[in-house]
PDB file of C-alpha atoms in Angstrom:
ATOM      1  CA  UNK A   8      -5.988 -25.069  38.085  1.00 70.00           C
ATOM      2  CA  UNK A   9      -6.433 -26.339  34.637  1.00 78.00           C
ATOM      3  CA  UNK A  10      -6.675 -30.134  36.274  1.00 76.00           C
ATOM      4  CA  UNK A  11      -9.415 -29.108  38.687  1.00 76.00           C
ATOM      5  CA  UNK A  12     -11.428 -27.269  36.367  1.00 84.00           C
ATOM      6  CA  UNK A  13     -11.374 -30.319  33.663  1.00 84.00           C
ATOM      7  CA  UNK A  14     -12.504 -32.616  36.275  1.00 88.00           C
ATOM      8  CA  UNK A  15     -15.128 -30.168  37.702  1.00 87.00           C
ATOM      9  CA  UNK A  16     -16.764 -29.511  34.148  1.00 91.00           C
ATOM     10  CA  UNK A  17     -16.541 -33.230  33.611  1.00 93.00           C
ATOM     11  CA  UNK A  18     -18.320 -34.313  37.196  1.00 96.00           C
ATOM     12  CA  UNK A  19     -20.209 -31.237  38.009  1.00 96.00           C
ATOM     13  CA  UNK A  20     -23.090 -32.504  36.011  1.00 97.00           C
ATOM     14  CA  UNK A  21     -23.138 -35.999  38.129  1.00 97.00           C
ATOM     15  CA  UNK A  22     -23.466 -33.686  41.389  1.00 97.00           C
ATOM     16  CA  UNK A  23     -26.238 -31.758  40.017  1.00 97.00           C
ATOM     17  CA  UNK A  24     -28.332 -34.824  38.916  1.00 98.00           C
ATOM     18  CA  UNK A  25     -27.271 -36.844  41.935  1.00 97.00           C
ATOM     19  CA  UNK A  26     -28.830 -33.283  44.076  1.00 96.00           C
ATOM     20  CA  UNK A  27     -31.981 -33.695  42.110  1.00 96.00           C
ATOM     21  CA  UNK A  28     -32.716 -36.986  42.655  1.00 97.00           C
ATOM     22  CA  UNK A  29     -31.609 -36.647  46.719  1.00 95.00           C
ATOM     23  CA  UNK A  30     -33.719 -33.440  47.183  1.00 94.00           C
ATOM     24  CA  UNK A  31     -37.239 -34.834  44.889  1.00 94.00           C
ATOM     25  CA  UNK A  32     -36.883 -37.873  47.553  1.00 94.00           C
ATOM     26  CA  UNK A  33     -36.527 -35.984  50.684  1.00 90.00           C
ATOM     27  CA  UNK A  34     -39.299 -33.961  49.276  1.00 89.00           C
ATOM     28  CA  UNK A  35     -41.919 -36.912  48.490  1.00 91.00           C
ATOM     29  CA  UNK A  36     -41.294 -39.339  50.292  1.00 91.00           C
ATOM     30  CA  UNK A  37     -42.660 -39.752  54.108  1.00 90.00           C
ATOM     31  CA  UNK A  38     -41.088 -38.269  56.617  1.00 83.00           C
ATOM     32  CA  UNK A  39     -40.847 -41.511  58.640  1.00 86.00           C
ATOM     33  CA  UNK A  40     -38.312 -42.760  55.303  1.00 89.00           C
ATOM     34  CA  UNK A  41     -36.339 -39.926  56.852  1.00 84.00           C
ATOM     35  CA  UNK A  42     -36.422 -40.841  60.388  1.00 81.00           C
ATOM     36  CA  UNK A  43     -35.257 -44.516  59.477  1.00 83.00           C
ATOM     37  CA  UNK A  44     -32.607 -43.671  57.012  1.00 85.00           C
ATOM     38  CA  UNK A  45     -31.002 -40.510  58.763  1.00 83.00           C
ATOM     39  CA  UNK A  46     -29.432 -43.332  61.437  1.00 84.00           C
ATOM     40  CA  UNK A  47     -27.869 -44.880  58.432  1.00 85.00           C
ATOM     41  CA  UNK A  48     -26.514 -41.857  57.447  1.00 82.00           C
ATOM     42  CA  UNK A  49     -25.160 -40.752  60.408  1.00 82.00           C
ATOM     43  CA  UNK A  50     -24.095 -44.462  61.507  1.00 86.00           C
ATOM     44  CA  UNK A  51     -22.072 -43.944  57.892  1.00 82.00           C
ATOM     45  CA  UNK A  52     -20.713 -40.526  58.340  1.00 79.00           C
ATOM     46  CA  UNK A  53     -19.396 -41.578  61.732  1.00 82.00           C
ATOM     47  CA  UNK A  54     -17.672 -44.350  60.321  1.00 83.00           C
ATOM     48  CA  UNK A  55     -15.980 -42.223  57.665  1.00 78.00           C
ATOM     49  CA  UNK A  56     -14.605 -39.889  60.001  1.00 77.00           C
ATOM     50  CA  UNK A  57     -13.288 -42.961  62.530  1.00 82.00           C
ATOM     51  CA  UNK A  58     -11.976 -44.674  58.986  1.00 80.00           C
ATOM     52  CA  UNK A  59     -10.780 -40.915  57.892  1.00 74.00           C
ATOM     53  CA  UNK A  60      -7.181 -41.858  58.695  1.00 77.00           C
ATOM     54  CA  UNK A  61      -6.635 -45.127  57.524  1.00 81.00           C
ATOM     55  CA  UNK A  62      -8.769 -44.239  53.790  1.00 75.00           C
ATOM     56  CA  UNK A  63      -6.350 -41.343  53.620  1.00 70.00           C
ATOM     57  CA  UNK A  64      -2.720 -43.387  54.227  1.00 77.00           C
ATOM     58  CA  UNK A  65      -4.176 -46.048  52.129  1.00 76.00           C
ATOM     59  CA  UNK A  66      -4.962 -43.163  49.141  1.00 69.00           C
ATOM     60  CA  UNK A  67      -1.280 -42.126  49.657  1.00 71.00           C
ATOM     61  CA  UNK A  68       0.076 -45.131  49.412  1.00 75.00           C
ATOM     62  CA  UNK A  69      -2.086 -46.255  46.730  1.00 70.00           C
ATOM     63  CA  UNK A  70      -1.106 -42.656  44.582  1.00 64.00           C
ATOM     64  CA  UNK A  71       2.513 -43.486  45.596  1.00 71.00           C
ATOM     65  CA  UNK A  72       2.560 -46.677  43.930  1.00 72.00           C
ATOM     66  CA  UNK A  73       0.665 -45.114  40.948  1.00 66.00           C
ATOM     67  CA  UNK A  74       2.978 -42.337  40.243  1.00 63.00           C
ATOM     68  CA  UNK A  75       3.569 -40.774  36.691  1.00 59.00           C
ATOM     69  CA  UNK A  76       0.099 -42.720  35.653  1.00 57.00           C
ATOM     70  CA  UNK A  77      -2.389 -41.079  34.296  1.00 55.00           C
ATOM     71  CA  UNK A  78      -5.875 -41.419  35.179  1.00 62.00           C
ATOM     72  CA  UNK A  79      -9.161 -39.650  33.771  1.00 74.00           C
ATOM     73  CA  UNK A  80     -12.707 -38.932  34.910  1.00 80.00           C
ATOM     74  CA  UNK A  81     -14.041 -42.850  34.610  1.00 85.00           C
ATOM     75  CA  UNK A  82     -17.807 -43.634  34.176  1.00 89.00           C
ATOM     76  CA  UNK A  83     -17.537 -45.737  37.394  1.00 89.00           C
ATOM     77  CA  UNK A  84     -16.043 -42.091  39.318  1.00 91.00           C
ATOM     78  CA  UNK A  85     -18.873 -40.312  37.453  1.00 95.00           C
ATOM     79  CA  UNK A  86     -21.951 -42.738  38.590  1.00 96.00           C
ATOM     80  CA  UNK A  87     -20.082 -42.730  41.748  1.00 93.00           C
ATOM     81  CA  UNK A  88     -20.452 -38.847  42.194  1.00 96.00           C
ATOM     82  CA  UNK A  89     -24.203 -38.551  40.667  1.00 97.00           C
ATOM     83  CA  UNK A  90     -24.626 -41.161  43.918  1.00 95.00           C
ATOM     84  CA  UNK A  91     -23.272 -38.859  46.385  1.00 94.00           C
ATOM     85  CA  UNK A  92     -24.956 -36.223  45.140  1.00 96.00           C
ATOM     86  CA  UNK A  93     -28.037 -38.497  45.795  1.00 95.00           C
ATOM     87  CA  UNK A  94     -26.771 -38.579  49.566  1.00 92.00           C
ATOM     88  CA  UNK A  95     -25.550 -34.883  49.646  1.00 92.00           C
ATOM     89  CA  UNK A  96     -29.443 -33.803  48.224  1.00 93.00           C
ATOM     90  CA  UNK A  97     -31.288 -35.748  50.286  1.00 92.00           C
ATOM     91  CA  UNK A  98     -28.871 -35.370  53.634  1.00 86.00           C
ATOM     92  CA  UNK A  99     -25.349 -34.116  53.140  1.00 82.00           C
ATOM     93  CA  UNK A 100     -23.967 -34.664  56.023  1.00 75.00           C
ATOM     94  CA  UNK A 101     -20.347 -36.412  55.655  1.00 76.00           C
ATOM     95  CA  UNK A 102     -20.806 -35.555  52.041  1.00 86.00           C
ATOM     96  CA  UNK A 103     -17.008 -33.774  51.761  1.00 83.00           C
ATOM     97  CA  UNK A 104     -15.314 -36.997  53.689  1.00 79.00           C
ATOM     98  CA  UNK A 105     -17.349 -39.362  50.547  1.00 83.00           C
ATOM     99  CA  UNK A 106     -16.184 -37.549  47.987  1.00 88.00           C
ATOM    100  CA  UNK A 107     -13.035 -36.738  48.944  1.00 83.00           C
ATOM    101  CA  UNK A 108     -12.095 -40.443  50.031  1.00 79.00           C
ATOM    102  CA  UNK A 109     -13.809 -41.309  46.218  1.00 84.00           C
ATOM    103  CA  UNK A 110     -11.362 -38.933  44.476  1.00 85.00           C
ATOM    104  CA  UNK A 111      -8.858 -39.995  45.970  1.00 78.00           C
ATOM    105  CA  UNK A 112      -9.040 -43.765  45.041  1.00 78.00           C
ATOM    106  CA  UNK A 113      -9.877 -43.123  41.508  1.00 81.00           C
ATOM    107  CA  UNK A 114      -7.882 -40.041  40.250  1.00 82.00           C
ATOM    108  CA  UNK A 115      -3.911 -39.670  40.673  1.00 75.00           C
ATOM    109  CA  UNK A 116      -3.660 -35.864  41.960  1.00 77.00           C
ATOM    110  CA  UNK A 117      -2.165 -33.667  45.357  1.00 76.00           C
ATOM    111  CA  UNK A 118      -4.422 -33.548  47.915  1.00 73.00           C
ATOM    112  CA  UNK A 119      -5.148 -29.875  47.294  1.00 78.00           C
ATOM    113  CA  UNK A 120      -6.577 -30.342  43.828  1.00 82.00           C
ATOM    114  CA  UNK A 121      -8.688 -33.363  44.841  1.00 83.00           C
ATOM    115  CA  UNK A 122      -9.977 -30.823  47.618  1.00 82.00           C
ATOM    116  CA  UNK A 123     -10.839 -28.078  45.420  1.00 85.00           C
ATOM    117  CA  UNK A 124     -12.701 -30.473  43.102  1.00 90.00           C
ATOM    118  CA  UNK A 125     -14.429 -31.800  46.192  1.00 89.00           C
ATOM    119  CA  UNK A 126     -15.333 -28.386  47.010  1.00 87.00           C
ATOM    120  CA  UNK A 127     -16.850 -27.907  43.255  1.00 91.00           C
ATOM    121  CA  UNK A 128     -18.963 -31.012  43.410  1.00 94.00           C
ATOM    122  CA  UNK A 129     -20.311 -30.246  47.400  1.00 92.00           C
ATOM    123  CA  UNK A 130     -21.107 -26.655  46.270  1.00 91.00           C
ATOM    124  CA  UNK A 131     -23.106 -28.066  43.077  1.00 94.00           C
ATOM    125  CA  UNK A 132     -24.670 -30.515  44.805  1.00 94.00           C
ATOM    126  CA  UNK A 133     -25.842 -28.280  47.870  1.00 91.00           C
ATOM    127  CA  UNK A 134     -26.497 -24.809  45.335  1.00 92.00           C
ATOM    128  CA  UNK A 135     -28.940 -27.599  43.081  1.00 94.00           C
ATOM    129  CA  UNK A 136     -30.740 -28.975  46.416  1.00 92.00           C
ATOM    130  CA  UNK A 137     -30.993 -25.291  47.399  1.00 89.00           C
ATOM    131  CA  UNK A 138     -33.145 -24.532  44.192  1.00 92.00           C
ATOM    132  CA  UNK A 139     -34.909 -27.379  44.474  1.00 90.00           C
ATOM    133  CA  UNK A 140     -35.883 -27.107  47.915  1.00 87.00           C
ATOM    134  CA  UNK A 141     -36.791 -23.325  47.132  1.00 88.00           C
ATOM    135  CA  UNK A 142     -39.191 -24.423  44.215  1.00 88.00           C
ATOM    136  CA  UNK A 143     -41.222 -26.142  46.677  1.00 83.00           C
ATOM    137  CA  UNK A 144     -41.021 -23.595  49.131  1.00 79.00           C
ATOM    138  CA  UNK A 145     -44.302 -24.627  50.630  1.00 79.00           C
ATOM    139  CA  UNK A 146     -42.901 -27.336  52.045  1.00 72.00           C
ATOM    140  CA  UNK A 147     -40.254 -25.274  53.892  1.00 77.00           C
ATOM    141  CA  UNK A 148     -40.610 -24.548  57.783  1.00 82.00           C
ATOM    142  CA  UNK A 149     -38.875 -20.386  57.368  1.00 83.00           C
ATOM    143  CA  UNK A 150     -38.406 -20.489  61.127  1.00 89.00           C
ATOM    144  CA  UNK A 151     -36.205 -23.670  61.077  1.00 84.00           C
ATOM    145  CA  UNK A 152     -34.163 -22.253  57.977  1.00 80.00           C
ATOM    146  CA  UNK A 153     -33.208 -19.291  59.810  1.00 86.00           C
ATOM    147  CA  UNK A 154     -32.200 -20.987  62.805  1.00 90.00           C
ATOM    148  CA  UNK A 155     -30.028 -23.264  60.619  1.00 79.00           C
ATOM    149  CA  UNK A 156     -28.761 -20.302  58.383  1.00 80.00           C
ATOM    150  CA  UNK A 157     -27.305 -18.436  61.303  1.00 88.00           C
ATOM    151  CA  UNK A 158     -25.968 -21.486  62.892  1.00 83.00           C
ATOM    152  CA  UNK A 159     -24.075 -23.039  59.971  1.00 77.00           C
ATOM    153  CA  UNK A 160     -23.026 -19.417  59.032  1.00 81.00           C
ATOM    154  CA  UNK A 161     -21.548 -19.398  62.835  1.00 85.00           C
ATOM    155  CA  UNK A 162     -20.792 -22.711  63.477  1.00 78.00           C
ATOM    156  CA  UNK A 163     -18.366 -22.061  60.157  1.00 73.00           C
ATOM    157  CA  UNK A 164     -16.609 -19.300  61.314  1.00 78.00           C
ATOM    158  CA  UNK A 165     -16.367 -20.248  64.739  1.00 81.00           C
ATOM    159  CA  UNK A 166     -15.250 -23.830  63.888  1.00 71.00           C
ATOM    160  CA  UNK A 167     -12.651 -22.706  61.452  1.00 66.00           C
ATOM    161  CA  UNK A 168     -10.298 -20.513  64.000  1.00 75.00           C
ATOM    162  CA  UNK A 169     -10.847 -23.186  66.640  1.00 74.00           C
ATOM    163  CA  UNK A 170     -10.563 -26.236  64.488  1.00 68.00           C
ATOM    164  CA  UNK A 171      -7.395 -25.024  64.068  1.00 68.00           C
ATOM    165  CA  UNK A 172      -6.004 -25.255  66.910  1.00 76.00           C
ATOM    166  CA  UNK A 173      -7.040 -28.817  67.863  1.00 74.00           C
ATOM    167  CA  UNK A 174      -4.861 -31.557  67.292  1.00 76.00           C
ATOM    168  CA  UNK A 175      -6.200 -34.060  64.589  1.00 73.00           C
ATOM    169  CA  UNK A 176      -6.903 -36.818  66.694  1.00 79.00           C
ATOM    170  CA  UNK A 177      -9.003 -34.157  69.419  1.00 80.00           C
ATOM    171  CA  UNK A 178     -11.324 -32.798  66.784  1.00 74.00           C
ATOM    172  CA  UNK A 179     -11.820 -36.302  65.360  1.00 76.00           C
ATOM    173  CA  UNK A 180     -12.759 -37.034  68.730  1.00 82.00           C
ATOM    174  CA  UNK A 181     -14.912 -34.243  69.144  1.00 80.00           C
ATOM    175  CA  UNK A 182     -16.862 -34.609  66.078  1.00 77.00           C
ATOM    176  CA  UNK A 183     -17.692 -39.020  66.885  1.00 82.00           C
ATOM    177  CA  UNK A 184     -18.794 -37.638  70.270  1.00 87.00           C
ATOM    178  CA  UNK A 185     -21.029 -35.085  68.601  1.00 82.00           C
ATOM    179  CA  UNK A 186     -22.050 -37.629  66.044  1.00 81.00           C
ATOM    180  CA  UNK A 187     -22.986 -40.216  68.438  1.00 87.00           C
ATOM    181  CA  UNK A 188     -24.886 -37.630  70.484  1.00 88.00           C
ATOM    182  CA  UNK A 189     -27.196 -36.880  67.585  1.00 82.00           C
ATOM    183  CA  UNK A 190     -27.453 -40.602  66.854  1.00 84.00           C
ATOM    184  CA  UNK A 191     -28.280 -40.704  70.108  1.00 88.00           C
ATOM    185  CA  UNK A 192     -30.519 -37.994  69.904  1.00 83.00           C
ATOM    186  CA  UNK A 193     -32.654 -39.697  67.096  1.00 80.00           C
ATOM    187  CA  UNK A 194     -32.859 -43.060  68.141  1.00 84.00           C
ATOM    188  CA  UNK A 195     -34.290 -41.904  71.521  1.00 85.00           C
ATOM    189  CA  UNK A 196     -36.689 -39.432  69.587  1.00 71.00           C
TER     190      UNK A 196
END
């Protein structure tokens, strides 16, 4: 516990300025910046998850080889973080898989702590864009919040007790074949 909450203190503040700087952009800058980055993003979260795997045998075997080292918060992890808190402000999606796969290269932990500190940093980042977004509430379409709000809270529950149950490689599968319908999705938009 001691490990996670050294680490969070240390790259918490990274998050929140990342979040800043991702949620000011989404906020001024043209919508159309959206429309042409968002396939980027999603092209890039997609390619995580497909890579998801193969990052995380390559993170065991690279904490394997490093074992009994000792590693610290680096400014290269830190500037790392601040920039996926610029991507988890401005879209988030994927945000977990970046951070997680980040942690994992650069600090020598279990799995478990590198999650809970992964869980820190997403919750800073998404609590700061949160703020953010409600300071400039005019800009915020109420209807579409709601409809989100009770989706994510559902899709969250829902996808919990049946993500369960899937094998790894099925729910993989399921989420490139909902990513690539949403890619989809845009690009024919």
């Amino acid at each position: 516990f001691r490990r996670v909450l050294f680490r969070s203190t240390r790259l918490v503040p990274a998050s929140a300025l990342g979040s800043i700087v991702g949620s000011t952009l989404l906020l001024v800058l043209p919508s159309d910046v959206f429309d042409s980055v968002v396939v980027v993003l999603v092209i890039a979260a997609l390619v995580l998850v497909i890579m998801g795997p193969t990052l995380s045998k390559r993170l065991a075997a690279r904490r394997a080889a490093r074992a009994g080292e000792h590693r610290d918060v680096s400014p290269l992890l830190w500037a790392l973080v601040a920039a996926a808190g610029v991507y988890g402000g401005y879209f988030g999606a994927a945000q977990g898989i970046i951070l997680i796969a980040m942690l994992g290269i650069f600090l020598d932990d279990e799995l478990q702590r590198l999650n809970a500190c992964k869980n820190v940093l997403a919750g800073t980042v998404n609590g700061v864009a949160s703020i953010a977004f409600l300071v400039n509430w005019h800009h915020i379409d109420w209807a579409v919040v709601g409809i989100i709000a009770v989706g994510s809270t559902l899709g969250g529950q829902i996808g919990a007790k049946v993500g369960r149950r899937f094998n790894t490689k099925v729910l993989r599968g399921v989420i490139v074949v909902v990513g690539l319908a949403a890619l989809v999705r845009i690009l024919v938009k």
